[in-house]
């Protein structure tokens, strides 16, 4: 089976959008990685590159991961809860997310990660259901079918709040990523 789900993508009705088309954005990174990152949905850059997190948010995410010692394309399999770019870059609806959830489950089954990082409130809600505010959830280990799950702030939020002061969203995310790195070492 191909964790990039490429073959299946050509037959895709992954999102239920009337405009659903072959340009679905499946993944980037290492399909054998121990850590999976799940974002919300592709934006314009991701749609044209057919790869998740390659725009401004993705560049910031990569930089933060590299700063704490990760090698992004080796250490992570990166995907989104929703596989197509929603019209006007809007947030996918609950119905759309539910429609595309079997794809995410399939990716989790194929990649079989030990750790799942849920980037932003949409992916938290898609995988764990309504849990409350991301500010309370981030940085804390949760469980999804015996896999460790950690919610994180979305990098788009960090771009809007660029301060690096102690207690800022950027510095909290940095400590969350250090926690992830340490957990990964523990599991090795
Ligand atoms: N934001 C996301 O949540 N995912 C992407 O792939 C790009 C931006």
PDB file of C-alpha atoms and ligand atoms in Angstrom:
ATOM      1  CA  UNK A   1       0.000   0.000   0.000  1.00  0.00           C
ATOM      2  CA  UNK A   2       1.207   3.495  -0.793  1.00  0.00           C
ATOM      3  CA  UNK A   3       1.080   5.841   2.232  1.00  0.00           C
ATOM      4  CA  UNK A   4       0.932   8.728  -0.197  1.00  0.00           C
ATOM      5  CA  UNK A   5      -2.359   7.282  -1.421  1.00  0.00           C
ATOM      6  CA  UNK A   6      -1.438   8.423  -4.914  1.00  0.00           C
ATOM      7  CA  UNK A   7      -3.231   5.667  -6.767  1.00  0.00           C
ATOM      8  CA  UNK A   8      -6.453   6.228  -4.888  1.00  0.00           C
ATOM      9  CA  UNK A   9      -6.245   9.990  -5.348  1.00  0.00           C
ATOM     10  CA  UNK A  10      -7.068   9.739  -9.015  1.00  0.00           C
ATOM     11  CA  UNK A  11     -10.427   8.226  -8.088  1.00  0.00           C
ATOM     12  CA  UNK A  12     -10.916  10.796  -5.437  1.00  0.00           C
ATOM     13  CA  UNK A  13     -14.069  11.937  -3.745  1.00  0.00           C
ATOM     14  CA  UNK A  14     -12.072  12.705  -0.635  1.00  0.00           C
ATOM     15  CA  UNK A  15     -13.748  15.893   0.427  1.00  0.00           C
ATOM     16  CA  UNK A  16     -17.234  15.932  -1.016  1.00  0.00           C
ATOM     17  CA  UNK A  17     -16.634  19.382  -2.541  1.00  0.00           C
ATOM     18  CA  UNK A  18     -18.424  19.796  -5.870  1.00  0.00           C
ATOM     19  CA  UNK A  19     -15.135  21.117  -7.241  1.00  0.00           C
ATOM     20  CA  UNK A  20     -13.123  18.146  -5.958  1.00  0.00           C
ATOM     21  CA  UNK A  21     -10.531  17.400  -8.599  1.00  0.00           C
ATOM     22  CA  UNK A  22      -7.253  15.537  -9.099  1.00  0.00           C
ATOM     23  CA  UNK A  23      -5.335  18.348  -7.388  1.00  0.00           C
ATOM     24  CA  UNK A  24      -5.642  16.828  -3.994  1.00  0.00           C
ATOM     25  CA  UNK A  25      -2.833  17.510  -1.565  1.00  0.00           C
ATOM     26  CA  UNK A  26      -1.877  14.264   0.115  1.00  0.00           C
ATOM     27  CA  UNK A  27       1.452  14.515   1.917  1.00  0.00           C
ATOM     28  CA  UNK A  28       5.119  15.394   2.006  1.00  0.00           C
ATOM     29  CA  UNK A  29       7.989  14.036   4.047  1.00  0.00           C
ATOM     30  CA  UNK A  30       8.815  10.513   5.114  1.00  0.00           C
ATOM     31  CA  UNK A  31       6.033   7.883   5.007  1.00  0.00           C
ATOM     32  CA  UNK A  32       8.106   5.793   7.454  1.00  0.00           C
ATOM     33  CA  UNK A  33       8.512   8.612   9.991  1.00  0.00           C
ATOM     34  CA  UNK A  34       7.572   8.074  13.641  1.00  0.00           C
ATOM     35  CA  UNK A  35       5.886  11.473  13.775  1.00  0.00           C
ATOM     36  CA  UNK A  36       2.943  12.630  11.695  1.00  0.00           C
ATOM     37  CA  UNK A  37       1.962  16.284  11.435  1.00  0.00           C
ATOM     38  CA  UNK A  38      -1.668  17.022  10.576  1.00  0.00           C
ATOM     39  CA  UNK A  39      -2.710  20.532   9.512  1.00  0.00           C
ATOM     40  CA  UNK A  40      -6.070  21.950   8.452  1.00  0.00           C
ATOM     41  CA  UNK A  41      -6.296  22.146   4.642  1.00  0.00           C
ATOM     42  CA  UNK A  42      -4.123  23.202   1.712  1.00  0.00           C
ATOM     43  CA  UNK A  43      -3.879  26.873   0.780  1.00  0.00           C
ATOM     44  CA  UNK A  44      -3.151  28.328  -2.667  1.00  0.00           C
ATOM     45  CA  UNK A  45       0.587  27.507  -2.604  1.00  0.00           C
ATOM     46  CA  UNK A  46      -0.076  23.953  -1.448  1.00  0.00           C
ATOM     47  CA  UNK A  47      -2.775  23.529  -4.096  1.00  0.00           C
ATOM     48  CA  UNK A  48      -0.428  24.503  -6.912  1.00  0.00           C
ATOM     49  CA  UNK A  49       2.534  22.510  -5.541  1.00  0.00           C
ATOM     50  CA  UNK A  50       0.375  19.510  -4.550  1.00  0.00           C
ATOM     51  CA  UNK A  51       2.251  19.393  -1.235  1.00  0.00           C
ATOM     52  CA  UNK A  52       1.143  20.447   2.258  1.00  0.00           C
ATOM     53  CA  UNK A  53       2.713  23.309   4.195  1.00  0.00           C
ATOM     54  CA  UNK A  54       4.892  24.781   1.466  1.00  0.00           C
ATOM     55  CA  UNK A  55       3.682  28.400   1.778  1.00  0.00           C
ATOM     56  CA  UNK A  56       4.504  30.983   4.464  1.00  0.00           C
ATOM     57  CA  UNK A  57       2.996  28.931   7.305  1.00  0.00           C
ATOM     58  CA  UNK A  58       4.872  25.840   6.182  1.00  0.00           C
ATOM     59  CA  UNK A  59       8.165  27.682   5.988  1.00  0.00           C
ATOM     60  CA  UNK A  60       7.725  28.918   9.540  1.00  0.00           C
ATOM     61  CA  UNK A  61       6.757  25.420  10.698  1.00  0.00           C
ATOM     62  CA  UNK A  62       9.875  23.952   9.034  1.00  0.00           C
ATOM     63  CA  UNK A  63      12.074  26.608  10.621  1.00  0.00           C
ATOM     64  CA  UNK A  64      10.713  25.984  14.127  1.00  0.00           C
ATOM     65  CA  UNK A  65      11.161  22.226  13.711  1.00  0.00           C
ATOM     66  CA  UNK A  66      14.715  22.636  12.444  1.00  0.00           C
ATOM     67  CA  UNK A  67      15.586  25.044  15.274  1.00  0.00           C
ATOM     68  CA  UNK A  68      14.910  22.331  17.841  1.00  0.00           C
ATOM     69  CA  UNK A  69      17.001  19.798  15.929  1.00  0.00           C
ATOM     70  CA  UNK A  70      14.607  17.989  13.598  1.00  0.00           C
ATOM     71  CA  UNK A  71      15.303  17.167   9.971  1.00  0.00           C
ATOM     72  CA  UNK A  72      11.864  17.900   8.533  1.00  0.00           C
ATOM     73  CA  UNK A  73      11.683  15.632   5.495  1.00  0.00           C
ATOM     74  CA  UNK A  74      13.262  12.725   7.363  1.00  0.00           C
ATOM     75  CA  UNK A  75      11.591  13.031  10.760  1.00  0.00           C
ATOM     76  CA  UNK A  76       8.012  13.818   9.698  1.00  0.00           C
ATOM     77  CA  UNK A  77       5.182  12.722   7.487  1.00  0.00           C
ATOM     78  CA  UNK A  78       3.127  15.880   6.876  1.00  0.00           C
ATOM     79  CA  UNK A  79      -0.504  15.971   5.756  1.00  0.00           C
ATOM     80  CA  UNK A  80      -3.778  17.787   6.361  1.00  0.00           C
ATOM     81  CA  UNK A  81      -7.123  16.814   7.854  1.00  0.00           C
ATOM     82  CA  UNK A  82      -8.758  18.023   4.627  1.00  0.00           C
ATOM     83  CA  UNK A  83      -7.123  17.194   1.325  1.00  0.00           C
ATOM     84  CA  UNK A  84      -8.459  19.852  -1.094  1.00  0.00           C
ATOM     85  CA  UNK A  85      -8.270  23.626  -0.984  1.00  0.00           C
ATOM     86  CA  UNK A  86     -11.654  24.924   0.192  1.00  0.00           C
ATOM     87  CA  UNK A  87     -13.087  27.695  -2.021  1.00  0.00           C
ATOM     88  CA  UNK A  88     -11.852  31.141  -0.941  1.00  0.00           C
ATOM     89  CA  UNK A  89      -9.469  29.540   1.555  1.00  0.00           C
ATOM     90  CA  UNK A  90     -12.301  29.159   4.047  1.00  0.00           C
ATOM     91  CA  UNK A  91     -12.121  26.665   6.886  1.00  0.00           C
ATOM     92  CA  UNK A  92     -13.519  23.247   5.899  1.00  0.00           C
ATOM     93  CA  UNK A  93     -16.965  22.633   7.370  1.00  0.00           C
ATOM     94  CA  UNK A  94     -17.629  19.876   9.881  1.00  0.00           C
ATOM     95  CA  UNK A  95     -19.496  17.926   7.194  1.00  0.00           C
ATOM     96  CA  UNK A  96     -16.547  18.204   4.787  1.00  0.00           C
ATOM     97  CA  UNK A  97     -14.088  17.189   7.487  1.00  0.00           C
ATOM     98  CA  UNK A  98     -16.191  14.141   8.347  1.00  0.00           C
ATOM     99  CA  UNK A  99     -16.315  13.236   4.666  1.00  0.00           C
ATOM    100  CA  UNK A 100     -12.539  13.292   4.336  1.00  0.00           C
ATOM    101  CA  UNK A 101     -11.765  11.715   7.738  1.00  0.00           C
ATOM    102  CA  UNK A 102     -11.495   8.140   6.368  1.00  0.00           C
ATOM    103  CA  UNK A 103      -8.510   9.392   4.302  1.00  0.00           C
ATOM    104  CA  UNK A 104      -6.759  10.624   7.390  1.00  0.00           C
ATOM    105  CA  UNK A 105      -7.507   7.366   9.209  1.00  0.00           C
ATOM    106  CA  UNK A 106      -6.050   5.468   6.256  1.00  0.00           C
ATOM    107  CA  UNK A 107      -2.894   7.612   6.338  1.00  0.00           C
ATOM    108  CA  UNK A 108      -2.527   6.972  10.075  1.00  0.00           C
ATOM    109  CA  UNK A 109      -2.963   3.237   9.523  1.00  0.00           C
ATOM    110  CA  UNK A 110      -0.385   3.151   6.696  1.00  0.00           C
ATOM    111  CA  UNK A 111       2.250   5.421   8.216  1.00  0.00           C
ATOM    112  CA  UNK A 112       1.644   4.010  11.700  1.00  0.00           C
ATOM    113  CA  UNK A 113       3.204   6.963  13.582  1.00  0.00           C
ATOM    114  CA  UNK A 114       3.969   6.826  17.294  1.00  0.00           C
ATOM    115  CA  UNK A 115       3.314  10.546  17.668  1.00  0.00           C
ATOM    116  CA  UNK A 116       0.740  12.737  15.926  1.00  0.00           C
ATOM    117  CA  UNK A 117       1.064  16.517  16.059  1.00  0.00           C
ATOM    118  CA  UNK A 118      -2.235  18.294  15.440  1.00  0.00           C
ATOM    119  CA  UNK A 119      -1.489  21.734  14.116  1.00  0.00           C
ATOM    120  CA  UNK A 120      -4.349  24.148  14.890  1.00  0.00           C
ATOM    121  CA  UNK A 121      -7.884  23.751  16.185  1.00  0.00           C
ATOM    122  CA  UNK A 122      -9.366  22.257  12.999  1.00  0.00           C
ATOM    123  CA  UNK A 123      -7.173  19.161  12.986  1.00  0.00           C
ATOM    124  CA  UNK A 124      -7.686  18.744  16.746  1.00  0.00           C
ATOM    125  CA  UNK A 125     -11.440  18.773  16.247  1.00  0.00           C
ATOM    126  CA  UNK A 126     -11.237  16.502  13.203  1.00  0.00           C
ATOM    127  CA  UNK A 127      -9.295  13.786  15.024  1.00  0.00           C
ATOM    128  CA  UNK A 128     -10.207  14.164  18.707  1.00  0.00           C
ATOM    129  CA  UNK A 129     -13.636  15.824  18.451  1.00  0.00           C
ATOM    130  CA  UNK A 130     -14.517  19.102  20.203  1.00  0.00           C
ATOM    131  CA  UNK A 131     -12.033  19.532  23.048  1.00  0.00           C
ATOM    132  CA  UNK A 132     -12.091  23.227  23.865  1.00  0.00           C
ATOM    133  CA  UNK A 133      -9.555  25.931  23.281  1.00  0.00           C
ATOM    134  CA  UNK A 134      -6.241  25.245  21.568  1.00  0.00           C
ATOM    135  CA  UNK A 135      -4.583  27.505  24.172  1.00  0.00           C
ATOM    136  CA  UNK A 136      -5.516  24.919  26.829  1.00  0.00           C
ATOM    137  CA  UNK A 137      -4.839  21.853  24.701  1.00  0.00           C
ATOM    138  CA  UNK A 138      -1.444  22.675  23.198  1.00  0.00           C
ATOM    139  CA  UNK A 139       1.666  21.245  24.715  1.00  0.00           C
ATOM    140  CA  UNK A 140      -0.257  18.456  26.482  1.00  0.00           C
ATOM    141  CA  UNK A 141      -0.138  14.785  25.472  1.00  0.00           C
ATOM    142  CA  UNK A 142      -3.470  13.289  24.434  1.00  0.00           C
ATOM    143  CA  UNK A 143      -4.337   9.790  23.245  1.00  0.00           C
ATOM    144  CA  UNK A 144      -5.708   8.609  19.924  1.00  0.00           C
ATOM    145  CA  UNK A 145      -6.054   4.809  19.794  1.00  0.00           C
ATOM    146  CA  UNK A 146      -2.852   4.328  21.788  1.00  0.00           C
ATOM    147  CA  UNK A 147      -0.880   6.908  19.837  1.00  0.00           C
ATOM    148  CA  UNK A 148       0.538   9.984  21.512  1.00  0.00           C
ATOM    149  CA  UNK A 149      -1.087  13.141  20.217  1.00  0.00           C
ATOM    150  CA  UNK A 150      -0.002  16.701  20.860  1.00  0.00           C
ATOM    151  CA  UNK A 151      -1.977  19.749  19.681  1.00  0.00           C
ATOM    152  CA  UNK A 152       0.112  22.773  18.673  1.00  0.00           C
ATOM    153  CA  UNK A 153      -0.650  26.331  17.642  1.00  0.00           C
ATOM    154  CA  UNK A 154      -1.117  26.689  13.887  1.00  0.00           C
ATOM    155  CA  UNK A 155       1.857  28.473  12.255  1.00  0.00           C
ATOM    156  CA  UNK A 156      -0.570  30.938  10.604  1.00  0.00           C
ATOM    157  CA  UNK A 157      -1.456  32.052  14.146  1.00  0.00           C
ATOM    158  CA  UNK A 158       2.255  32.364  14.958  1.00  0.00           C
ATOM    159  CA  UNK A 159       2.754  34.498  11.847  1.00  0.00           C
ATOM    160  CA  UNK A 160       0.061  36.860  13.142  1.00  0.00           C
ATOM    161  CA  UNK A 161       1.707  36.883  16.599  1.00  0.00           C
ATOM    162  CA  UNK A 162       5.422  37.000  15.825  1.00  0.00           C
ATOM    163  CA  UNK A 163       6.745  38.008  19.270  1.00  0.00           C
ATOM    164  CA  UNK A 164       9.387  35.619  20.608  1.00  0.00           C
ATOM    165  CA  UNK A 165       9.123  36.853  24.197  1.00  0.00           C
ATOM    166  CA  UNK A 166       8.790  34.354  27.038  1.00  0.00           C
ATOM    167  CA  UNK A 167       5.182  33.175  27.166  1.00  0.00           C
ATOM    168  CA  UNK A 168       4.452  34.233  23.575  1.00  0.00           C
ATOM    169  CA  UNK A 169       2.798  31.671  21.255  1.00  0.00           C
ATOM    170  CA  UNK A 170       6.115  31.279  19.387  1.00  0.00           C
ATOM    171  CA  UNK A 171       8.092  30.562  22.543  1.00  0.00           C
ATOM    172  CA  UNK A 172       5.376  28.188  23.849  1.00  0.00           C
ATOM    173  CA  UNK A 173       5.458  26.323  20.533  1.00  0.00           C
ATOM    174  CA  UNK A 174       9.212  26.044  20.789  1.00  0.00           C
ATOM    175  CA  UNK A 175       8.886  24.423  24.226  1.00  0.00           C
ATOM    176  CA  UNK A 176       6.150  22.113  22.887  1.00  0.00           C
ATOM    177  CA  UNK A 177       8.463  21.004  20.080  1.00  0.00           C
ATOM    178  CA  UNK A 178      11.291  20.373  22.542  1.00  0.00           C
ATOM    179  CA  UNK A 179       8.859  18.169  24.492  1.00  0.00           C
ATOM    180  CA  UNK A 180       8.099  16.279  21.266  1.00  0.00           C
ATOM    181  CA  UNK A 181      11.793  15.879  20.470  1.00  0.00           C
ATOM    182  CA  UNK A 182      12.525  14.551  23.970  1.00  0.00           C
ATOM    183  CA  UNK A 183       9.609  12.102  23.786  1.00  0.00           C
ATOM    184  CA  UNK A 184      10.847  10.852  20.435  1.00  0.00           C
ATOM    185  CA  UNK A 185      14.323  10.208  21.903  1.00  0.00           C
ATOM    186  CA  UNK A 186      12.665   8.341  24.783  1.00  0.00           C
ATOM    187  CA  UNK A 187      10.805   6.120  22.316  1.00  0.00           C
ATOM    188  CA  UNK A 188      13.909   5.289  20.269  1.00  0.00           C
TER     189      UNK A 188
HETATM  190  N1  LIG B   1      -2.229  25.483   6.451  1.00  0.00           N
HETATM  191  C1  LIG B   1      -2.542  24.191   6.701  1.00  0.00           C
HETATM  192  O1  LIG B   1      -3.218  23.893   7.687  1.00  0.00           O
HETATM  193  N2  LIG B   1      -2.101  23.273   5.866  1.00  0.00           N
HETATM  194  C2  LIG B   1      -1.355  23.543   4.803  1.00  0.00           C
HETATM  195  O2  LIG B   1      -0.975  22.624   4.077  1.00  0.00           O
HETATM  196  C3  LIG B   1      -1.044  24.890   4.558  1.00  0.00           C
HETATM  197  C4  LIG B   1      -1.473  25.849   5.393  1.00  0.00           C
END
